[in-house]
Amino acid sequence: MEKLFKPVLLFVFILSPLWGIAQYSEYEWKERDSWMDVAGIMELAGIEKGTAVADIGCHEGYLSIHLARKVGESGKVYAVDVRQDRLDKLKENLKERNLKNVKVILGDYDNPKLKENSLDAVVIMDTYHEMRDYMEILKHVKKALKPDGRILILEKFKHYTRNKSREHQTDAHTLASKYVKKELEDSGFKITKEVKDFGKWNNESDKTIWILVGVKA
């Protein structure tokens, strides 16, 4: 799971002490494409040619590589993670695909180390629930975004944790959108889009994907 910069660039960012747990290794990416609506994520995050975007919690680069191809040579992807071994594998994956528009960043658990006012978008996919210093991270993300920049948070919700506390849910590696919505608003973001059912994680009926999109208030 994972963290991001400039010329109309793309930033996908995911952070947490356990950033590697919910992402998949490269050999599983093809199967993941069958149930993950990557094109829909790109549209909601406003990703296009020339975008500067950060992928926080990038793991081995599943989303970062999709983003790199979408933004093209005129865009930029900042792939952030807290584990060097994951980033080393990402570098190999980028080299194999001859992708040169991705900057790999080793972030801290409370700081994705992104340049201020440089990003059009930040994506935190299946990583936010692992973040212990989430308010501090959101503060850094807000600073890194341009005035009209977007943050997109995607999580899978495990139905059996419904009505449980935030701590109970994060211990189960899941999180309800109601908690994140309040945290985004308290951090100075305005929610512009909420998708309550973005499909089923890994086609498992008890794991519903939700998305929140916000901009600086």
PDB file of N, CA and C in Angstrom, residues 35-110:
ATOM      1  N   TRP A  35     -11.540  -7.255 -12.161  1.00  0.00           N
ATOM      2  CA  TRP A  35     -12.558  -6.773 -11.215  1.00  0.00           C
ATOM      3  C   TRP A  35     -12.321  -5.344 -10.727  1.00  0.00           C
ATOM      4  N   MET A  36     -11.165  -4.777 -10.988  1.00  0.00           N
ATOM      5  CA  MET A  36     -10.884  -3.399 -10.581  1.00  0.00           C
ATOM      6  C   MET A  36     -11.151  -2.451 -11.742  1.00  0.00           C
ATOM      7  N   ASP A  37     -12.066  -1.512 -11.554  1.00  0.00           N
ATOM      8  CA  ASP A  37     -12.435  -0.560 -12.604  1.00  0.00           C
ATOM      9  C   ASP A  37     -11.433   0.598 -12.607  1.00  0.00           C
ATOM     10  N   VAL A  38     -10.262   0.357 -13.185  1.00  0.00           N
ATOM     11  CA  VAL A  38      -9.207   1.365 -13.211  1.00  0.00           C
ATOM     12  C   VAL A  38      -9.642   2.601 -13.996  1.00  0.00           C
ATOM     13  N   ALA A  39     -10.329   2.396 -15.115  1.00  0.00           N
ATOM     14  CA  ALA A  39     -10.782   3.530 -15.926  1.00  0.00           C
ATOM     15  C   ALA A  39     -11.721   4.428 -15.129  1.00  0.00           C
ATOM     16  N   GLY A  40     -12.565   3.817 -14.301  1.00  0.00           N
ATOM     17  CA  GLY A  40     -13.475   4.595 -13.470  1.00  0.00           C
ATOM     18  C   GLY A  40     -12.743   5.404 -12.416  1.00  0.00           C
ATOM     19  N   ILE A  41     -11.684   4.830 -11.859  1.00  0.00           N
ATOM     20  CA  ILE A  41     -10.865   5.544 -10.882  1.00  0.00           C
ATOM     21  C   ILE A  41     -10.208   6.757 -11.535  1.00  0.00           C
ATOM     22  N   MET A  42      -9.671   6.540 -12.739  1.00  0.00           N
ATOM     23  CA  MET A  42      -9.029   7.641 -13.472  1.00  0.00           C
ATOM     24  C   MET A  42     -10.006   8.781 -13.722  1.00  0.00           C
ATOM     25  N   GLU A  43     -11.217   8.442 -14.108  1.00  0.00           N
ATOM     26  CA  GLU A  43     -12.217   9.466 -14.407  1.00  0.00           C
ATOM     27  C   GLU A  43     -12.586  10.253 -13.155  1.00  0.00           C
ATOM     28  N   LEU A  44     -12.813   9.551 -12.052  1.00  0.00           N
ATOM     29  CA  LEU A  44     -13.188  10.226 -10.807  1.00  0.00           C
ATOM     30  C   LEU A  44     -12.071  11.119 -10.274  1.00  0.00           C
ATOM     31  N   ALA A  45     -10.828  10.695 -10.482  1.00  0.00           N
ATOM     32  CA  ALA A  45      -9.684  11.479 -10.002  1.00  0.00           C
ATOM     33  C   ALA A  45      -9.284  12.584 -10.975  1.00  0.00           C
ATOM     34  N   GLY A  46      -9.905  12.609 -12.156  1.00  0.00           N
ATOM     35  CA  GLY A  46      -9.586  13.630 -13.146  1.00  0.00           C
ATOM     36  C   GLY A  46      -8.241  13.415 -13.818  1.00  0.00           C
ATOM     37  N   ILE A  47      -7.852  12.166 -13.966  1.00  0.00           N
ATOM     38  CA  ILE A  47      -6.553  11.848 -14.558  1.00  0.00           C
ATOM     39  C   ILE A  47      -6.641  11.836 -16.080  1.00  0.00           C
ATOM     40  N   GLU A  48      -5.723  12.573 -16.713  1.00  0.00           N
ATOM     41  CA  GLU A  48      -5.674  12.624 -18.170  1.00  0.00           C
ATOM     42  C   GLU A  48      -4.234  12.887 -18.602  1.00  0.00           C
ATOM     43  N   LYS A  49      -4.020  13.028 -19.889  1.00  0.00           N
ATOM     44  CA  LYS A  49      -2.675  13.306 -20.383  1.00  0.00           C
ATOM     45  C   LYS A  49      -2.128  14.568 -19.720  1.00  0.00           C
ATOM     46  N   GLY A  50      -0.905  14.499 -19.239  1.00  0.00           N
ATOM     47  CA  GLY A  50      -0.281  15.667 -18.639  1.00  0.00           C
ATOM     48  C   GLY A  50      -0.549  15.868 -17.160  1.00  0.00           C
ATOM     49  N   THR A  51      -1.337  15.003 -16.542  1.00  0.00           N
ATOM     50  CA  THR A  51      -1.659  15.151 -15.123  1.00  0.00           C
ATOM     51  C   THR A  51      -0.450  14.834 -14.235  1.00  0.00           C
ATOM     52  N   ALA A  52      -0.365  15.555 -13.122  1.00  0.00           N
ATOM     53  CA  ALA A  52       0.636  15.246 -12.094  1.00  0.00           C
ATOM     54  C   ALA A  52      -0.106  14.591 -10.935  1.00  0.00           C
ATOM     55  N   VAL A  53       0.208  13.332 -10.649  1.00  0.00           N
ATOM     56  CA  VAL A  53      -0.565  12.573  -9.666  1.00  0.00           C
ATOM     57  C   VAL A  53       0.347  11.772  -8.746  1.00  0.00           C
ATOM     58  N   ALA A  54      -0.108  11.593  -7.516  1.00  0.00           N
ATOM     59  CA  ALA A  54       0.641  10.795  -6.550  1.00  0.00           C
ATOM     60  C   ALA A  54      -0.152   9.545  -6.198  1.00  0.00           C
ATOM     61  N   ASP A  55       0.538   8.421  -6.129  1.00  0.00           N
ATOM     62  CA  ASP A  55      -0.048   7.136  -5.731  1.00  0.00           C
ATOM     63  C   ASP A  55       0.548   6.787  -4.382  1.00  0.00           C
ATOM     64  N   ILE A  56      -0.227   6.997  -3.335  1.00  0.00           N
ATOM     65  CA  ILE A  56       0.287   6.764  -1.983  1.00  0.00           C
ATOM     66  C   ILE A  56      -0.074   5.355  -1.542  1.00  0.00           C
ATOM     67  N   GLY A  57       0.949   4.598  -1.235  1.00  0.00           N
ATOM     68  CA  GLY A  57       0.755   3.205  -0.931  1.00  0.00           C
ATOM     69  C   GLY A  57       0.827   2.400  -2.210  1.00  0.00           C
ATOM     70  N   CYS A  58       1.842   2.667  -3.006  1.00  0.00           N
ATOM     71  CA  CYS A  58       1.911   2.129  -4.375  1.00  0.00           C
ATOM     72  C   CYS A  58       2.278   0.658  -4.449  1.00  0.00           C
ATOM     73  N   HIS A  59       2.892   0.126  -3.395  1.00  0.00           N
ATOM     74  CA  HIS A  59       3.311  -1.267  -3.385  1.00  0.00           C
ATOM     75  C   HIS A  59       4.246  -1.534  -4.553  1.00  0.00           C
ATOM     76  N   GLU A  60       3.967  -2.561  -5.371  1.00  0.00           N
ATOM     77  CA  GLU A  60       4.849  -2.888  -6.496  1.00  0.00           C
ATOM     78  C   GLU A  60       4.463  -2.156  -7.777  1.00  0.00           C
ATOM     79  N   GLY A  61       3.418  -1.303  -7.688  1.00  0.00           N
ATOM     80  CA  GLY A  61       3.128  -0.426  -8.810  1.00  0.00           C
ATOM     81  C   GLY A  61       1.913  -0.722  -9.652  1.00  0.00           C
ATOM     82  N   TYR A  62       0.979  -1.534  -9.145  1.00  0.00           N
ATOM     83  CA  TYR A  62      -0.213  -1.852  -9.953  1.00  0.00           C
ATOM     84  C   TYR A  62      -0.877  -0.585 -10.485  1.00  0.00           C
ATOM     85  N   LEU A  63      -1.247   0.315  -9.602  1.00  0.00           N
ATOM     86  CA  LEU A  63      -1.945   1.525 -10.047  1.00  0.00           C
ATOM     87  C   LEU A  63      -0.972   2.531 -10.657  1.00  0.00           C
ATOM     88  N   SER A  64       0.217   2.619 -10.114  1.00  0.00           N
ATOM     89  CA  SER A  64       1.202   3.584 -10.623  1.00  0.00           C
ATOM     90  C   SER A  64       1.481   3.359 -12.107  1.00  0.00           C
ATOM     91  N   ILE A  65       1.574   2.109 -12.511  1.00  0.00           N
ATOM     92  CA  ILE A  65       1.856   1.801 -13.918  1.00  0.00           C
ATOM     93  C   ILE A  65       0.659   2.160 -14.793  1.00  0.00           C
ATOM     94  N   HIS A  66      -0.551   1.881 -14.319  1.00  0.00           N
ATOM     95  CA  HIS A  66      -1.743   2.311 -15.065  1.00  0.00           C
ATOM     96  C   HIS A  66      -1.744   3.836 -15.203  1.00  0.00           C
ATOM     97  N   LEU A  67      -1.403   4.519 -14.134  1.00  0.00           N
ATOM     98  CA  LEU A  67      -1.385   5.982 -14.144  1.00  0.00           C
ATOM     99  C   LEU A  67      -0.326   6.517 -15.105  1.00  0.00           C
ATOM    100  N   ALA A  68       0.852   5.897 -15.073  1.00  0.00           N
ATOM    101  CA  ALA A  68       1.949   6.349 -15.934  1.00  0.00           C
ATOM    102  C   ALA A  68       1.551   6.287 -17.405  1.00  0.00           C
ATOM    103  N   ARG A  69       0.862   5.233 -17.779  1.00  0.00           N
ATOM    104  CA  ARG A  69       0.425   5.095 -19.173  1.00  0.00           C
ATOM    105  C   ARG A  69      -0.656   6.109 -19.514  1.00  0.00           C
ATOM    106  N   LYS A  70      -1.507   6.422 -18.541  1.00  0.00           N
ATOM    107  CA  LYS A  70      -2.595   7.364 -18.778  1.00  0.00           C
ATOM    108  C   LYS A  70      -2.087   8.799 -18.924  1.00  0.00           C
ATOM    109  N   VAL A  71      -1.169   9.231 -18.055  1.00  0.00           N
ATOM    110  CA  VAL A  71      -0.725  10.626 -18.078  1.00  0.00           C
ATOM    111  C   VAL A  71       0.283  10.898 -19.186  1.00  0.00           C
ATOM    112  N   GLY A  72       0.951   9.844 -19.668  1.00  0.00           N
ATOM    113  CA  GLY A  72       1.873  10.002 -20.787  1.00  0.00           C
ATOM    114  C   GLY A  72       3.153  10.735 -20.417  1.00  0.00           C
ATOM    115  N   GLU A  73       3.948  11.008 -21.430  1.00  0.00           N
ATOM    116  CA  GLU A  73       5.252  11.633 -21.214  1.00  0.00           C
ATOM    117  C   GLU A  73       5.148  13.054 -20.673  1.00  0.00           C
ATOM    118  N   SER A  74       4.027  13.721 -20.920  1.00  0.00           N
ATOM    119  CA  SER A  74       3.858  15.089 -20.440  1.00  0.00           C
ATOM    120  C   SER A  74       3.358  15.144 -19.002  1.00  0.00           C
ATOM    121  N   GLY A  75       3.017  13.986 -18.433  1.00  0.00           N
ATOM    122  CA  GLY A  75       2.545  13.915 -17.061  1.00  0.00           C
ATOM    123  C   GLY A  75       3.586  13.307 -16.142  1.00  0.00           C
ATOM    124  N   LYS A  76       3.231  13.160 -14.888  1.00  0.00           N
ATOM    125  CA  LYS A  76       4.171  12.613 -13.912  1.00  0.00           C
ATOM    126  C   LYS A  76       3.407  11.874 -12.818  1.00  0.00           C
ATOM    127  N   VAL A  77       3.955  10.732 -12.423  1.00  0.00           N
ATOM    128  CA  VAL A  77       3.381   9.948 -11.332  1.00  0.00           C
ATOM    129  C   VAL A  77       4.397   9.901 -10.193  1.00  0.00           C
ATOM    130  N   TYR A  78       3.927  10.164  -8.991  1.00  0.00           N
ATOM    131  CA  TYR A  78       4.766  10.051  -7.800  1.00  0.00           C
ATOM    132  C   TYR A  78       4.286   8.840  -7.001  1.00  0.00           C
ATOM    133  N   ALA A  79       5.099   7.796  -7.033  1.00  0.00           N
ATOM    134  CA  ALA A  79       4.727   6.533  -6.389  1.00  0.00           C
ATOM    135  C   ALA A  79       5.371   6.477  -5.015  1.00  0.00           C
ATOM    136  N   VAL A  80       4.525   6.445  -3.973  1.00  0.00           N
ATOM    137  CA  VAL A  80       5.016   6.542  -2.598  1.00  0.00           C
ATOM    138  C   VAL A  80       4.701   5.271  -1.814  1.00  0.00           C
ATOM    139  N   ASP A  81       5.690   4.821  -1.049  1.00  0.00           N
ATOM    140  CA  ASP A  81       5.483   3.715  -0.127  1.00  0.00           C
ATOM    141  C   ASP A  81       6.474   3.860   1.021  1.00  0.00           C
ATOM    142  N   VAL A  82       6.218   3.142   2.110  1.00  0.00           N
ATOM    143  CA  VAL A  82       7.121   3.204   3.263  1.00  0.00           C
ATOM    144  C   VAL A  82       8.076   2.013   3.304  1.00  0.00           C
ATOM    145  N   ARG A  83       7.953   1.100   2.351  1.00  0.00           N
ATOM    146  CA  ARG A  83       8.820  -0.083   2.322  1.00  0.00           C
ATOM    147  C   ARG A  83       9.733  -0.039   1.102  1.00  0.00           C
ATOM    148  N   GLN A  84      11.033  -0.038   1.376  1.00  0.00           N
ATOM    149  CA  GLN A  84      12.011   0.036   0.300  1.00  0.00           C
ATOM    150  C   GLN A  84      11.971  -1.193  -0.596  1.00  0.00           C
ATOM    151  N   ASP A  85      11.691  -2.366  -0.043  1.00  0.00           N
ATOM    152  CA  ASP A  85      11.658  -3.580  -0.868  1.00  0.00           C
ATOM    153  C   ASP A  85      10.556  -3.517  -1.913  1.00  0.00           C
ATOM    154  N   ARG A  86       9.424  -2.930  -1.560  1.00  0.00           N
ATOM    155  CA  ARG A  86       8.330  -2.767  -2.522  1.00  0.00           C
ATOM    156  C   ARG A  86       8.749  -1.790  -3.628  1.00  0.00           C
ATOM    157  N   LEU A  87       9.400  -0.723  -3.224  1.00  0.00           N
ATOM    158  CA  LEU A  87       9.827   0.281  -4.200  1.00  0.00           C
ATOM    159  C   LEU A  87      10.908  -0.263  -5.127  1.00  0.00           C
ATOM    160  N   ASP A  88      11.772  -1.112  -4.601  1.00  0.00           N
ATOM    161  CA  ASP A  88      12.798  -1.735  -5.447  1.00  0.00           C
ATOM    162  C   ASP A  88      12.145  -2.603  -6.519  1.00  0.00           C
ATOM    163  N   LYS A  89      11.105  -3.338  -6.138  1.00  0.00           N
ATOM    164  CA  LYS A  89      10.376  -4.157  -7.109  1.00  0.00           C
ATOM    165  C   LYS A  89       9.652  -3.274  -8.114  1.00  0.00           C
ATOM    166  N   LEU A  90       9.102  -2.160  -7.665  1.00  0.00           N
ATOM    167  CA  LEU A  90       8.443  -1.214  -8.569  1.00  0.00           C
ATOM    168  C   LEU A  90       9.428  -0.701  -9.612  1.00  0.00           C
ATOM    169  N   LYS A  91      10.629  -0.370  -9.189  1.00  0.00           N
ATOM    170  CA  LYS A  91      11.634   0.114 -10.132  1.00  0.00           C
ATOM    171  C   LYS A  91      11.923  -0.923 -11.212  1.00  0.00           C
ATOM    172  N   GLU A  92      11.977  -2.188 -10.826  1.00  0.00           N
ATOM    173  CA  GLU A  92      12.174  -3.261 -11.799  1.00  0.00           C
ATOM    174  C   GLU A  92      11.006  -3.324 -12.771  1.00  0.00           C
ATOM    175  N   ASN A  93       9.798  -3.216 -12.250  1.00  0.00           N
ATOM    176  CA  ASN A  93       8.603  -3.264 -13.090  1.00  0.00           C
ATOM    177  C   ASN A  93       8.555  -2.098 -14.074  1.00  0.00           C
ATOM    178  N   LEU A  94       8.984  -0.931 -13.622  1.00  0.00           N
ATOM    179  CA  LEU A  94       9.016   0.238 -14.502  1.00  0.00           C
ATOM    180  C   LEU A  94      10.066   0.065 -15.604  1.00  0.00           C
ATOM    181  N   LYS A  95      11.216  -0.455 -15.244  1.00  0.00           N
ATOM    182  CA  LYS A  95      12.297  -0.652 -16.219  1.00  0.00           C
ATOM    183  C   LYS A  95      11.889  -1.656 -17.288  1.00  0.00           C
ATOM    184  N   GLU A  96      11.212  -2.737 -16.883  1.00  0.00           N
ATOM    185  CA  GLU A  96      10.754  -3.748 -17.832  1.00  0.00           C
ATOM    186  C   GLU A  96       9.772  -3.177 -18.841  1.00  0.00           C
ATOM    187  N   ARG A  97       9.015  -2.169 -18.418  1.00  0.00           N
ATOM    188  CA  ARG A  97       7.990  -1.567 -19.279  1.00  0.00           C
ATOM    189  C   ARG A  97       8.465  -0.266 -19.919  1.00  0.00           C
ATOM    190  N   ASN A  98       9.701   0.102 -19.669  1.00  0.00           N
ATOM    191  CA  ASN A  98      10.308   1.313 -20.241  1.00  0.00           C
ATOM    192  C   ASN A  98       9.477   2.557 -19.902  1.00  0.00           C
ATOM    193  N   LEU A  99       9.009   2.632 -18.662  1.00  0.00           N
ATOM    194  CA  LEU A  99       8.243   3.788 -18.210  1.00  0.00           C
ATOM    195  C   LEU A  99       9.173   4.709 -17.421  1.00  0.00           C
ATOM    196  N   LYS A 100       9.278   5.960 -17.878  1.00  0.00           N
ATOM    197  CA  LYS A 100      10.237   6.886 -17.294  1.00  0.00           C
ATOM    198  C   LYS A 100       9.585   8.114 -16.663  1.00  0.00           C
ATOM    199  N   ASN A 101       8.261   8.100 -16.543  1.00  0.00           N
ATOM    200  CA  ASN A 101       7.561   9.265 -15.994  1.00  0.00           C
ATOM    201  C   ASN A 101       7.055   9.017 -14.568  1.00  0.00           C
ATOM    202  N   VAL A 102       7.716   8.104 -13.859  1.00  0.00           N
ATOM    203  CA  VAL A 102       7.335   7.793 -12.473  1.00  0.00           C
ATOM    204  C   VAL A 102       8.506   8.098 -11.548  1.00  0.00           C
ATOM    205  N   LYS A 103       8.258   8.887 -10.522  1.00  0.00           N
ATOM    206  CA  LYS A 103       9.265   9.157  -9.492  1.00  0.00           C
ATOM    207  C   LYS A 103       8.920   8.319  -8.268  1.00  0.00           C
ATOM    208  N   VAL A 104       9.858   7.520  -7.824  1.00  0.00           N
ATOM    209  CA  VAL A 104       9.646   6.626  -6.685  1.00  0.00           C
ATOM    210  C   VAL A 104      10.097   7.330  -5.405  1.00  0.00           C
ATOM    211  N   ILE A 105       9.221   7.312  -4.378  1.00  0.00           N
ATOM    212  CA  ILE A 105       9.492   8.046  -3.140  1.00  0.00           C
ATOM    213  C   ILE A 105       9.340   7.131  -1.919  1.00  0.00           C
ATOM    214  N   LEU A 106      10.354   7.074  -1.101  1.00  0.00           N
ATOM    215  CA  LEU A 106      10.264   6.379   0.181  1.00  0.00           C
ATOM    216  C   LEU A 106       9.734   7.376   1.205  1.00  0.00           C
ATOM    217  N   GLY A 107       8.482   7.197   1.586  1.00  0.00           N
ATOM    218  CA  GLY A 107       7.865   8.135   2.510  1.00  0.00           C
ATOM    219  C   GLY A 107       8.001   7.708   3.958  1.00  0.00           C
ATOM    220  N   ASP A 108       7.617   8.581   4.857  1.00  0.00           N
ATOM    221  CA  ASP A 108       7.522   8.268   6.277  1.00  0.00           C
ATOM    222  C   ASP A 108       6.087   7.870   6.597  1.00  0.00           C
ATOM    223  N   TYR A 109       5.878   7.272   7.744  1.00  0.00           N
ATOM    224  CA  TYR A 109       4.533   6.844   8.115  1.00  0.00           C
ATOM    225  C   TYR A 109       3.579   8.018   8.317  1.00  0.00           C
ATOM    226  N   ASP A 110       4.114   9.207   8.561  1.00  0.00           N
ATOM    227  CA  ASP A 110       3.268  10.384   8.760  1.00  0.00           C
ATOM    228  C   ASP A 110       3.498  11.461   7.710  1.00  0.00           C
TER     229      ASP A 110
END
